[in-house]
XYZ file of C-alpha atoms in Angstrom:
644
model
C 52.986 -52.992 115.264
C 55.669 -55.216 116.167
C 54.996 -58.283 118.316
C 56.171 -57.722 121.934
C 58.356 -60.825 121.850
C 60.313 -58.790 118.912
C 60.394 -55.406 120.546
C 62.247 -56.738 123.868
C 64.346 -59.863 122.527
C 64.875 -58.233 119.014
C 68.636 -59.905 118.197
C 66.835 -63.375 119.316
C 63.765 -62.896 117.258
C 65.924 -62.338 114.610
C 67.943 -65.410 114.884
C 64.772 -67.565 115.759
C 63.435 -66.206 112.020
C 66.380 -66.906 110.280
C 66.759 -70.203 112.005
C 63.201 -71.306 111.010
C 63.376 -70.008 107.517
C 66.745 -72.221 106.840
C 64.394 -75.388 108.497
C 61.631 -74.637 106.053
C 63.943 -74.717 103.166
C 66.150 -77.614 104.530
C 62.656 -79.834 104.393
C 61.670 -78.123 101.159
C 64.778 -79.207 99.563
C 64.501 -82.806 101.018
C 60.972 -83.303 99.805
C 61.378 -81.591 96.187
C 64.300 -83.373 94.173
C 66.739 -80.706 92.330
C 65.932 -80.791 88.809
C 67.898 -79.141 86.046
C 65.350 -78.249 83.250
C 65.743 -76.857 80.231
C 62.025 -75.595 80.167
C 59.592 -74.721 82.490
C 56.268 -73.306 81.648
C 53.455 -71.971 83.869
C 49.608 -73.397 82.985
C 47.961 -71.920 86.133
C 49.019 -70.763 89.318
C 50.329 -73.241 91.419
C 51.047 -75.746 88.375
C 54.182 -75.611 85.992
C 55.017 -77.789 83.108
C 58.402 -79.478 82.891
C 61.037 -80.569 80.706
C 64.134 -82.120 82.487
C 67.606 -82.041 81.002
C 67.470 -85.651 81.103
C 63.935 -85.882 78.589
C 61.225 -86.511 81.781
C 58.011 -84.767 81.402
C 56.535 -82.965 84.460
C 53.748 -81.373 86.007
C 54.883 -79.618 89.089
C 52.514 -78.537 91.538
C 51.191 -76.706 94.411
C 48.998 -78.721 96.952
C 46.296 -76.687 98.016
C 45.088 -74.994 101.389
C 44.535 -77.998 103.466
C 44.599 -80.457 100.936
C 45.263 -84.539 101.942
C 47.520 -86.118 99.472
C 44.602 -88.498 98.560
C 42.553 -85.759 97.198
C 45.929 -83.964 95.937
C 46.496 -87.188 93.503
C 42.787 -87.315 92.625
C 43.020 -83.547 91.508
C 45.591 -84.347 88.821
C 45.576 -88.382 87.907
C 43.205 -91.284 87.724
C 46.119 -93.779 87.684
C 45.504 -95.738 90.899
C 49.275 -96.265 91.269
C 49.771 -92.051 90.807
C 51.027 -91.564 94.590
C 53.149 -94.489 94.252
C 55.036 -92.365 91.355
C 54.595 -89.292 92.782
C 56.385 -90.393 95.645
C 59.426 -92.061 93.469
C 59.925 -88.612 91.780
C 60.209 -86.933 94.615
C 62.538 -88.767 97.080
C 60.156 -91.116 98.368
C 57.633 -88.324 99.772
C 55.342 -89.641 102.302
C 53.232 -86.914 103.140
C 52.177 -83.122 101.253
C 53.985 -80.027 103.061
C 52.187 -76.520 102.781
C 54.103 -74.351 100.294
C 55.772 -77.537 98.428
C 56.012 -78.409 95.181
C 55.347 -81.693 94.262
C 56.249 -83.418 90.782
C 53.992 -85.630 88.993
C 55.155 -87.222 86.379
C 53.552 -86.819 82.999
C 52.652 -90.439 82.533
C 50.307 -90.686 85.319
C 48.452 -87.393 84.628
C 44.768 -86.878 83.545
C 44.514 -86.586 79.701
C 43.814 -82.894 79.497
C 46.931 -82.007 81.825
C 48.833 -84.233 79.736
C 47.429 -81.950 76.667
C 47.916 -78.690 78.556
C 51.499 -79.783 79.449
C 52.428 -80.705 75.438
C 50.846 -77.487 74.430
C 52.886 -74.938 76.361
C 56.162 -76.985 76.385
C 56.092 -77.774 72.640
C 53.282 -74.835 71.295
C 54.795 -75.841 67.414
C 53.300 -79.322 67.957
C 50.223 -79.872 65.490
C 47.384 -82.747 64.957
C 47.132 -84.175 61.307
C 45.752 -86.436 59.647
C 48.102 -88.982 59.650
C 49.029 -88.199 63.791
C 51.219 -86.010 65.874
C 53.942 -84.081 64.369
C 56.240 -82.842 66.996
C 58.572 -80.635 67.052
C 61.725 -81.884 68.797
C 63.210 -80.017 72.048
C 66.444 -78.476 72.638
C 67.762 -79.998 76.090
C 71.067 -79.215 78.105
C 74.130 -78.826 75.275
C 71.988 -78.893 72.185
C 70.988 -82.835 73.397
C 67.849 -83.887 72.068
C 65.396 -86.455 74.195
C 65.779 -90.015 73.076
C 63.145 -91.197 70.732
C 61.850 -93.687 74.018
C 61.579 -90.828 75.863
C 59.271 -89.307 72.839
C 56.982 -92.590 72.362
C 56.314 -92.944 75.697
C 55.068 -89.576 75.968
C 52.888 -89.404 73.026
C 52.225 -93.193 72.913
C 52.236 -94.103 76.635
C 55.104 -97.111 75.486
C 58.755 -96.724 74.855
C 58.524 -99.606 73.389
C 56.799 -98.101 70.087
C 60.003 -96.230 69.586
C 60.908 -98.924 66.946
C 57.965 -97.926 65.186
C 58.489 -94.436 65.471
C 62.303 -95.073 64.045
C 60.694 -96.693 61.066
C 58.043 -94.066 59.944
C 60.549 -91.211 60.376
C 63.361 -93.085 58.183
C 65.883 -92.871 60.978
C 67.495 -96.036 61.057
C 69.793 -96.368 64.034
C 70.267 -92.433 65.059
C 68.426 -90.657 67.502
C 66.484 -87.664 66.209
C 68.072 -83.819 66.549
C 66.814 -80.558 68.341
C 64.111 -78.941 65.983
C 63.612 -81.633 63.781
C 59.960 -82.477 63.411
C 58.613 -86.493 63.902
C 55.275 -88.171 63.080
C 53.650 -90.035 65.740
C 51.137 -92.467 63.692
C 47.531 -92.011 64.645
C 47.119 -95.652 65.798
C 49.938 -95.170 68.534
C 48.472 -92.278 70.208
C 47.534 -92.175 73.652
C 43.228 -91.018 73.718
C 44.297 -87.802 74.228
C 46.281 -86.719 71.464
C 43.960 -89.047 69.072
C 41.125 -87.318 69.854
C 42.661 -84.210 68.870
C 43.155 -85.742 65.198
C 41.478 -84.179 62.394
C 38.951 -86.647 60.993
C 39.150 -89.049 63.880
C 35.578 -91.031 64.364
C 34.073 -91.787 67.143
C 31.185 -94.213 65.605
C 30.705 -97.295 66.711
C 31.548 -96.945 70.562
C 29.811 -98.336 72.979
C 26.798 -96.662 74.763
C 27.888 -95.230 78.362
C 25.727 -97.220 80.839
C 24.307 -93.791 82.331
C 23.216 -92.488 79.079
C 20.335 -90.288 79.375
C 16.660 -90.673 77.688
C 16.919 -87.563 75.156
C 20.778 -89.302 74.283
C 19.018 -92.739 73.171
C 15.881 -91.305 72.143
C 17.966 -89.047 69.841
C 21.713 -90.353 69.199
C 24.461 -87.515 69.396
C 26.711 -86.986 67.024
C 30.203 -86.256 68.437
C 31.967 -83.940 66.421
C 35.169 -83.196 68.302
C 36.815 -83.724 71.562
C 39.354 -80.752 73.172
C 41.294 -80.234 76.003
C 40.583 -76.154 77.981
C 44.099 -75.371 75.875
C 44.952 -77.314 73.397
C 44.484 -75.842 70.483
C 46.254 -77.884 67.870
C 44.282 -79.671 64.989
C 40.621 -78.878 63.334
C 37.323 -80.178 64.124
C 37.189 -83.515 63.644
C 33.989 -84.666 60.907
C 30.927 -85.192 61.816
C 30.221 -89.274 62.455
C 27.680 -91.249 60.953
C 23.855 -90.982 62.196
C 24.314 -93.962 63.312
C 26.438 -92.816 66.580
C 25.860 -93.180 69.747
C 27.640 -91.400 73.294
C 30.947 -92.765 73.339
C 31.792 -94.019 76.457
C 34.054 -92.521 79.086
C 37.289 -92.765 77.651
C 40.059 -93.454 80.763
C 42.547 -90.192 80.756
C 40.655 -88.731 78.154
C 39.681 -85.373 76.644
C 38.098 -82.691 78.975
C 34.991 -82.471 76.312
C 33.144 -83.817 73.838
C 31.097 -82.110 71.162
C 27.687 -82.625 69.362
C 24.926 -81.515 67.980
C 21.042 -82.321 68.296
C 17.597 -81.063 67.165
C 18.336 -77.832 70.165
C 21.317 -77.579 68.732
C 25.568 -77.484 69.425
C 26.594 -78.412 72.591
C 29.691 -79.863 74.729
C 29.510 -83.024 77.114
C 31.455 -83.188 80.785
C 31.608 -86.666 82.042
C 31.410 -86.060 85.700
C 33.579 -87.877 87.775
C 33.345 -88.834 91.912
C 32.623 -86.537 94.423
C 31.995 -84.061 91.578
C 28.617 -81.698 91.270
C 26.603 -80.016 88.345
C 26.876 -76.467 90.002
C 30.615 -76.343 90.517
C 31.932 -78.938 88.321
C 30.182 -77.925 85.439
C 28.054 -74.785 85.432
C 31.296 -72.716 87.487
C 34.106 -74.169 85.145
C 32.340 -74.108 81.814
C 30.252 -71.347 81.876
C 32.045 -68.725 84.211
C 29.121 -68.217 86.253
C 29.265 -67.537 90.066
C 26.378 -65.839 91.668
C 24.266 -68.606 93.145
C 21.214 -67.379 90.960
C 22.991 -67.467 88.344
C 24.355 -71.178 88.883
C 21.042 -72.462 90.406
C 19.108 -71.596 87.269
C 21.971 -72.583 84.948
C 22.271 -75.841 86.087
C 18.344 -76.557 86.067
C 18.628 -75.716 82.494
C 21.555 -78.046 81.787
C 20.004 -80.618 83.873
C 16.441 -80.685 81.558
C 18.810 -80.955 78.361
C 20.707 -83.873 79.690
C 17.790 -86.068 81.188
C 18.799 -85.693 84.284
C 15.662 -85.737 87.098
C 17.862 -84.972 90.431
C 20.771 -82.710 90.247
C 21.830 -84.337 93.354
C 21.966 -87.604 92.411
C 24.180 -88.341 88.822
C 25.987 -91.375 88.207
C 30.051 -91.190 87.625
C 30.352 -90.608 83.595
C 27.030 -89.251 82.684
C 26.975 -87.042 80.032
C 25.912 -83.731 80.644
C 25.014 -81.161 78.017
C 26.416 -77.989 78.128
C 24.748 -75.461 75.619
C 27.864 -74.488 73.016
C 26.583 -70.739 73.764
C 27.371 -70.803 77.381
C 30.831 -71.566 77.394
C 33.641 -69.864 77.924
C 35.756 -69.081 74.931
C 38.858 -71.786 76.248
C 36.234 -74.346 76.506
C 34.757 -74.218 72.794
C 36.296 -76.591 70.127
C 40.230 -75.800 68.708
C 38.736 -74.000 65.414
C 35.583 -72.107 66.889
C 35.964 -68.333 65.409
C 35.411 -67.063 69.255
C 38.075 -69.371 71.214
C 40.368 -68.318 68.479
C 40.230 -64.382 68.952
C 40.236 -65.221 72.923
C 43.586 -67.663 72.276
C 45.242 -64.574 69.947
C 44.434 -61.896 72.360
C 46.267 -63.986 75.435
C 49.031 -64.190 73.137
C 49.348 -60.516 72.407
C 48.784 -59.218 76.150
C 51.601 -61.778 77.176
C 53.825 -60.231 75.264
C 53.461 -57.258 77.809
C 55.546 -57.826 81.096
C 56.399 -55.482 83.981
C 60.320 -54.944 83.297
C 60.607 -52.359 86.433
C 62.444 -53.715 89.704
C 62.575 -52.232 92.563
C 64.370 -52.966 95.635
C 61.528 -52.996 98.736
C 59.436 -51.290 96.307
C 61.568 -48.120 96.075
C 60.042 -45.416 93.484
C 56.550 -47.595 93.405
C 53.441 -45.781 94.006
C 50.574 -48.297 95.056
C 46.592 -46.791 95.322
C 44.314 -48.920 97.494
C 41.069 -48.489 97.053
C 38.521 -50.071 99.433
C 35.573 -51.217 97.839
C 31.799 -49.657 98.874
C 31.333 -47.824 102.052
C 29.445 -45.215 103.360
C 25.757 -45.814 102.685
C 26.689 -48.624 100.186
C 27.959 -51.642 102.824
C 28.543 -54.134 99.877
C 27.548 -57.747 100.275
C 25.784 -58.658 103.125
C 25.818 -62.092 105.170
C 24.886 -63.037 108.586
C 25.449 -59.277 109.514
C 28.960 -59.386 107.903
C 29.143 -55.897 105.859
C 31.779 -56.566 103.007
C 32.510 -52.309 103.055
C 33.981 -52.615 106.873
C 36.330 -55.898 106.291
C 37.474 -55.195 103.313
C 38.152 -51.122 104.196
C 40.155 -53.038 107.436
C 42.103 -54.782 105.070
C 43.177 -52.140 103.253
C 44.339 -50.173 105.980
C 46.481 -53.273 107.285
C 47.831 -53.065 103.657
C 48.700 -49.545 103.421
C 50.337 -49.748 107.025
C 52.423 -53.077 106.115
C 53.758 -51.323 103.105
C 54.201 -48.002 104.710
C 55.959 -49.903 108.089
C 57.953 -52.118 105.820
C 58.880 -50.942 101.795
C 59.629 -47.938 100.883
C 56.336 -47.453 98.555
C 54.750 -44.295 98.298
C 50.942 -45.303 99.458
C 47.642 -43.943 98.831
C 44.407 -45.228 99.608
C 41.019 -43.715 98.246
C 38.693 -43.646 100.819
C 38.679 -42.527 104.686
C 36.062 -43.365 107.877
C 37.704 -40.403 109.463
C 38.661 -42.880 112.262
C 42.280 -42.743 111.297
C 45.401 -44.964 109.459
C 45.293 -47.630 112.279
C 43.614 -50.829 112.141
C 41.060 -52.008 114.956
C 43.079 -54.712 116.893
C 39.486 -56.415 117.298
C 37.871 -59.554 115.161
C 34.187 -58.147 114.507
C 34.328 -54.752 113.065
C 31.794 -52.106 114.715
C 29.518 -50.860 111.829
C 30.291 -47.523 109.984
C 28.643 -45.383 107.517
C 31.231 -42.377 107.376
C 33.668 -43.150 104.557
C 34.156 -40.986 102.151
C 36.030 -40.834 98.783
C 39.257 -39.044 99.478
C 38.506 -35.928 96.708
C 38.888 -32.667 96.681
C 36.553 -31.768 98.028
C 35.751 -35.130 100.165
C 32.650 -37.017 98.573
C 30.705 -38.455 101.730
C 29.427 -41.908 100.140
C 25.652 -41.519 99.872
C 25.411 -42.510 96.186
C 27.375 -45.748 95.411
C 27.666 -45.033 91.831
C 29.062 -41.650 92.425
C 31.623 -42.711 94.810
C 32.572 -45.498 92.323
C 33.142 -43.018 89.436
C 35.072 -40.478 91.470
C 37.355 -43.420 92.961
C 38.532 -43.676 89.454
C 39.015 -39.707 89.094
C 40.984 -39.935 91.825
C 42.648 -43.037 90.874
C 44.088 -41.169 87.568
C 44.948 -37.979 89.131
C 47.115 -39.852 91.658
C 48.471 -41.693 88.835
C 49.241 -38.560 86.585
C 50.910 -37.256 89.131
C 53.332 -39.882 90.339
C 54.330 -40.376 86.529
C 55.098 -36.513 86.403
C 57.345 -36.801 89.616
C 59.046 -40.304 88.082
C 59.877 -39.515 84.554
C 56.476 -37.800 82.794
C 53.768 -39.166 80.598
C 54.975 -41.599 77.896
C 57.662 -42.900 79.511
C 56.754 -46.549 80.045
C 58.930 -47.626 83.122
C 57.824 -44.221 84.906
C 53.666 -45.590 84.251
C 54.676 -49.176 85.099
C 55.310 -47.656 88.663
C 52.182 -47.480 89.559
C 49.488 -49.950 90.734
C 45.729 -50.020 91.850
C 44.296 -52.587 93.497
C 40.960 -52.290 94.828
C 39.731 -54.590 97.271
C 36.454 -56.317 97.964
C 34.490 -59.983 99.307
C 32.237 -61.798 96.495
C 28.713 -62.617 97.073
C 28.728 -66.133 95.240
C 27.000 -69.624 94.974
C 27.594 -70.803 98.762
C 29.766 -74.263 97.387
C 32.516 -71.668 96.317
C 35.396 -70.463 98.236
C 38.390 -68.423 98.246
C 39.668 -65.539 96.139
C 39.072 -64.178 92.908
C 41.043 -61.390 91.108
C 39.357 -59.457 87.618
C 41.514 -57.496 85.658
C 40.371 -55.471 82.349
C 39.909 -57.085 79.298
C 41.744 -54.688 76.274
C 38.268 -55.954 74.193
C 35.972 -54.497 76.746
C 37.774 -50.837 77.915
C 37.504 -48.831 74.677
C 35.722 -46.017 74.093
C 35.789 -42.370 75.949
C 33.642 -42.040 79.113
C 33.299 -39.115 81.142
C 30.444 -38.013 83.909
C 28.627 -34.333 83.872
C 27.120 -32.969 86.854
C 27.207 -30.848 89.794
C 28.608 -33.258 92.251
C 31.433 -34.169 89.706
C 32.362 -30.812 87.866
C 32.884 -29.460 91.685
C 35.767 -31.554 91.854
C 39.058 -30.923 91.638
C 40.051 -34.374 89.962
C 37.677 -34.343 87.699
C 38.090 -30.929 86.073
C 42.087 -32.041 85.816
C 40.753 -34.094 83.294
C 36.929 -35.169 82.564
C 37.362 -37.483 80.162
C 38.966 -40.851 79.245
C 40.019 -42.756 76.480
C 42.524 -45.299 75.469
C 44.554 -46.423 72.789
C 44.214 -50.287 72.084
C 48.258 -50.740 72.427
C 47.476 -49.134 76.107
C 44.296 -51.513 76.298
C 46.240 -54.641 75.687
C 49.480 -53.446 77.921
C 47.024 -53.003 80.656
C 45.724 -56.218 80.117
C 48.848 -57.847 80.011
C 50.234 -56.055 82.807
C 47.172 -56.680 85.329
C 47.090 -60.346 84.512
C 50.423 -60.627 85.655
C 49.640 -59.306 89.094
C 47.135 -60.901 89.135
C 48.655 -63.994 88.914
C 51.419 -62.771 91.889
C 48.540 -62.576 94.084
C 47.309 -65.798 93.449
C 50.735 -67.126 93.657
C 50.893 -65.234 96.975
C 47.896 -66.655 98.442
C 48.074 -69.776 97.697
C 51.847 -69.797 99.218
C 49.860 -68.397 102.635
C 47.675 -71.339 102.082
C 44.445 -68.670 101.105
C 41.766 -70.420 99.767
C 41.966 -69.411 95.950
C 38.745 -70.014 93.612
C 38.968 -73.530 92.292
C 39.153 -73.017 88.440
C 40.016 -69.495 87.098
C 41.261 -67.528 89.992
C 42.079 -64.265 87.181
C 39.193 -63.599 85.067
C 39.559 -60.608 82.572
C 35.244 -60.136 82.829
C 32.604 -60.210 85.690
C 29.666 -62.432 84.367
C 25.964 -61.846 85.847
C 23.047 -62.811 84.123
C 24.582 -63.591 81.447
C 26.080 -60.406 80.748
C 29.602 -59.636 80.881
C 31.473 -56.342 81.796
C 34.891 -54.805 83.351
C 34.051 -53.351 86.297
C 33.939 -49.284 86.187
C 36.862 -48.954 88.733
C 39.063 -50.732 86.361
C 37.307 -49.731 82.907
C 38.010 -46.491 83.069
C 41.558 -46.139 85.182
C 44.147 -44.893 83.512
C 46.770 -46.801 85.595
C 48.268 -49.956 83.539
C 48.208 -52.313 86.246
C 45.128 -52.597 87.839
C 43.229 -54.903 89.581
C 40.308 -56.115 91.618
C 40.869 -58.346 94.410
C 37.542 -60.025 96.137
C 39.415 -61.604 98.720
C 36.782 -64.080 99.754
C 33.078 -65.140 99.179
C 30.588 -64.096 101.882
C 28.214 -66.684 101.265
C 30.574 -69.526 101.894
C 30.551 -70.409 105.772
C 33.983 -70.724 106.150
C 35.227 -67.972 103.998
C 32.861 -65.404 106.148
C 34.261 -67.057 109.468
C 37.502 -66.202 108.696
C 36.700 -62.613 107.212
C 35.531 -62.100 110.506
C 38.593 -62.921 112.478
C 41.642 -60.026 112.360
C 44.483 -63.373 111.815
C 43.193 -63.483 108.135
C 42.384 -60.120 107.144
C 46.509 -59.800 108.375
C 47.210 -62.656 106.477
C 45.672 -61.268 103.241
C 47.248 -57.722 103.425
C 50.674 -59.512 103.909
C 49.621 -62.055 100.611
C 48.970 -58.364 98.506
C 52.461 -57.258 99.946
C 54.216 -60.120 99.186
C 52.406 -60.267 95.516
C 53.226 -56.528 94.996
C 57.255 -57.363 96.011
C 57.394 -60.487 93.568
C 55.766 -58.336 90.961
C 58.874 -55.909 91.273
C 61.186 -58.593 90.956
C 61.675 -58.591 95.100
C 60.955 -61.643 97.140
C 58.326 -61.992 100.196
C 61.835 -61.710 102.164
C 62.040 -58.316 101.825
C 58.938 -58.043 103.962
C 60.565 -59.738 107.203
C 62.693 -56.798 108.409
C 60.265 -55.153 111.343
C 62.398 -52.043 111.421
C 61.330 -49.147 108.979
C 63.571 -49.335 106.161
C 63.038 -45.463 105.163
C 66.548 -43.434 105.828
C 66.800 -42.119 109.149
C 64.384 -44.197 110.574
């Protein structure tokens, strides 16, 4: 419903709109410098590597919800001049604007963005040896970046451009697009050395903070790695002799050993940082506070460490090698390798359909639990009425507002509207919209037949677009299924899952009464996929996925902190797709848990009918981006549909 300011001054509103849209982007574009780049490459939502015509290395980023431009700086350098630089690449900044984005440039950037930002700009780059070989960039007009430009970078001087000149026999001239140069080992900057095959790390000095097991029996550092870069081999084992090296300033994000309990990897924590989130939730993928709570008093015996709540800057914690997440283990380990190839071939699957205000798109909402299954539970808050509320904000957004065709796949029988209210009364009458209804008294049956339904909606939509096998006709369609985490209380924001093409094989089908009576199900009871539809799906999902990251974060929705898309739900040390997504047919898919409920904040807001608004306009706006439209298309109050 239209605001009541719109519906009797609507010519006014819409100037007023336009007016303040023009002053958003007139203070964008003073604050964030025009830069013509040859490349740009995207790490993480909300941060994109850059190569400038004129040879500058960038990270551009996203300031978070909230976030002061103290912490903002802290997030992505330890230089103590970083804001000072910041500030110079971007027109002499003062302050952080919501929705602006900032560059940082490369030289003042922690060592593992530094690596993350070399390994998607130049992904031919590899470690020897003997040092870096690089493979040299195309810029503006076939122009290759001066060899200063390429020493500072890899060196942190432009001054060892001399020596550079001299080891790659090029006298006076300036090296050409796609030839390859060797940066010597002893010029590199820590991060790219400790990338080096071979390189030792006997000999360093003990870290102050060291722990009792670490003296009483010495690690041996095998290899350091940065979360993506992937160049080089394992460096050799050092000498027994070795000790912890010490915290090396812009260094690599880990360090690896080995001891009498076997591999491992070390985080150096740094200020304000904590073993459940810093370590346990980035490295491990674990978020349910059991889960974390028991983690990190495991971690915590292995490293020495007597009070989780008390560690020193730079101690070395232990992380058991089994516990991490494939992008955390070292550049050659069998497991990050086969988790590195298979993001490589589902990004080779994009969404090529556009569609003006979603014209021809079919979107199924599906609102997770209900019925006699209320979800989470916090404080009273029941995660089935919120997130149902949502959903029906979505579906009336899109309906009002695009041109989508819209289905969602459960009812409360209380009709399309949402509650204009803040705390939701409670409700135990959904049902999954079947044929016949299924009145949710079982919360694994209502789960399976969602996806039933799911597929039949989906089969036919493809039949009315173009029929099965016709790619741009199934790209048409999207599920997104909506739902608020129950997590470790120090986490906040959203988290989307998509399927993993690795865990979705197989056929699956369910037997019984309450299923063979309906309609869906009998279309077809069974399901199975190819792995070329398995890795398109993947592909697909991450990608809106990533939209609705992109989308929240632009609202300024809290986002979770380190891997807002994960392609696996991970409880007690188990990992699986969830069944909603496993076995749906439809290629982009997702699930959306919008917020966690055991986070203070997060619930407050859940509880207030601003955000839940604010969300279902995020999912719009992600769904229009992911068409190729822009959150523009949403501002129009009228109903686009002809004759309306």
């Amino acid at each position: 419903m239209r605001p009541a300011f719109d519906r009797q001054w609507p010519a006014f509103a819409r100037l007023l709109r336009v007016a303040v849209a023009a002053l958003i982007c007139l203070v964008a574009a003073a604050t964030t410098p025009s830069l013509a780049a040859t490349t740009r490459a995207p790490l993480e939502p909300g941060l994109v590597a850059v190569l400038s015509d004129a040879g500058d290395l960038y990270l551009q980023a996203l300031p978070e919800r909230g976030e002061a431009r103290q912490h903002f700086t802290r997030r992505l350098s330890d230089s103590p001049t970083a804001w000072e630089e910041i500030a110079r690449a971007n027109r002499g900044a003062s302050r952080l604007l919501a929705g602006v984005r900032y560059l940082v440039p490369f030289r003042v950037l922690r060592g593992e963005l530094q690596l993350r930002v070399v390994r998607e700009l130049f992904p031919h780059d590899r470690a020897e040896a003997s040092g870096w070989r690089h493979v040299v960039a195309r810029l503006g007009k076939g122009r290759a970046p001066k060899l200063e430009k390429i020493a500072e970078w890899f060196t942190g001087d432009a001054d060892h451009a001399r020596k550079l000149r001299e080891v790659n026999h090029l006298d006076r001239r300036e090296p050409r697009a796609g030839s390859e140069l060797v940066v010597p080992a002893e010029l590199l900057s820590a991060p790219f050395r400790g990338l080096l095959p071979e390189a030792k790390v006997a000999g360093a000095p003990r870290a102050p903070e060291a722990p009792a097991t670490a003296a009483a029996n010495p690690a041996t550092p095998v290899a350091t790695a940065s979360p993506v870069a992937s160049s080089g081999a394992v460096a050799t084992p050092a000498s027994p002799e070795s000790t912890w090296p010490a915290p090396v300033e812009g260094g690599p994000l880990l360090e690896y050993g080995q001891d009498e309990k076997g591999a491992y990897a070390v985080y150096r924590l740094r200020a304000k940082e904590a073993l459940y989130s810093a370590v346990v939730v980035r490295f491990t993928g674990q978020l349910q506070a059991e889960d974390v709570i028991a983690l990190a008093g495991e971690i915590a015996q292995r490293s020495g460490i007597a009070d989780v709540t008390d560690i020193p800057i730079g101690y070395p914690v232990k992380i058991p090698r089994e516990l991490l997440l494939p992008e955390y283990l070292p550049s050659d380990d069998p497991e990050r390798k086969r988790y590195e190839a298979d993001l490589t071939e589902t990004a080779r699957y994009r969404n090529q359909v556009t569609a003006k205000v979603l014209e021809g798109i079919t979107v199924i909402l599906d609102a997770g639990h209900g019925g006699a299954d209320v979800g989470a539970s916090m404080d009273g808050t029941w995660e089935s009425l919120y997130v149902y509320d949502i959903v029906l904000r979505i579906k009336a957004l899109l309906e009002k507002r695009t041109l989508a065709k819209v289905y969602a796949t459960t009812s409360d029988g209380e009709g399309d509207a949402p509650p204009d209210v803040d705390i939701l009364p409670a409700r135990r009458s959904h049902r999954v919209l079947t044929t016949p209804p299924y009145r949710i008294e079982d919360s694994v049956v209502g789960v399976h037949l969602r996806w039933y339904l799911a597929n039949n909606l989906y089969r036919k939509a493809v039949a009315a677009s173009g029929g099965a096998g016709d790619l741009k006709s199934e790209e048409r369609v999207v599920f997104l299924s909506v739902h608020a985490d129950s997590l470790h209380p120090s986490l906040r924001g959203a988290t989307v899952y998509i399927p993993a093409a690795e865990r979705t094989g197989g056929s699956f089908q369910k037997g019984g009464p309450v299923f063979s009576s309906r309609l869906e199900v009998r279309d077809q009871p069974a399901v199975e996929f190819s792995r070329r539809d398995r890795v398109r799906s993947e592909g697909l999902s991450r990608q809106v996925g990533g939209r609705l990251v992109d989308a929240f974060r632009a609202a300024n929705l809290a986002v979770h902190p380190y891997k807002p898309v994960r392609d696996r739900i991970i409880r007690n040390r188990r990992a699986w797709v969830p069944a909603v997504l496993r076995y749906n047919a439809i290629p982009a898919k997702v699930l959306l848990e919008v917020c966690n409920l055991a986070n203070s904040e997060d619930r407050r807001l859940l509880r207030t009918r601003a955000f839940r608004q604010q969300v279902a306009e995020s999912v719009a706006s992600a769904l229009l981006a992911y068409y190729g439209e822009t959150q523009a298309a949403l501002a129009p109050a009228a109903d686009p549909r002809p004759g309306s």
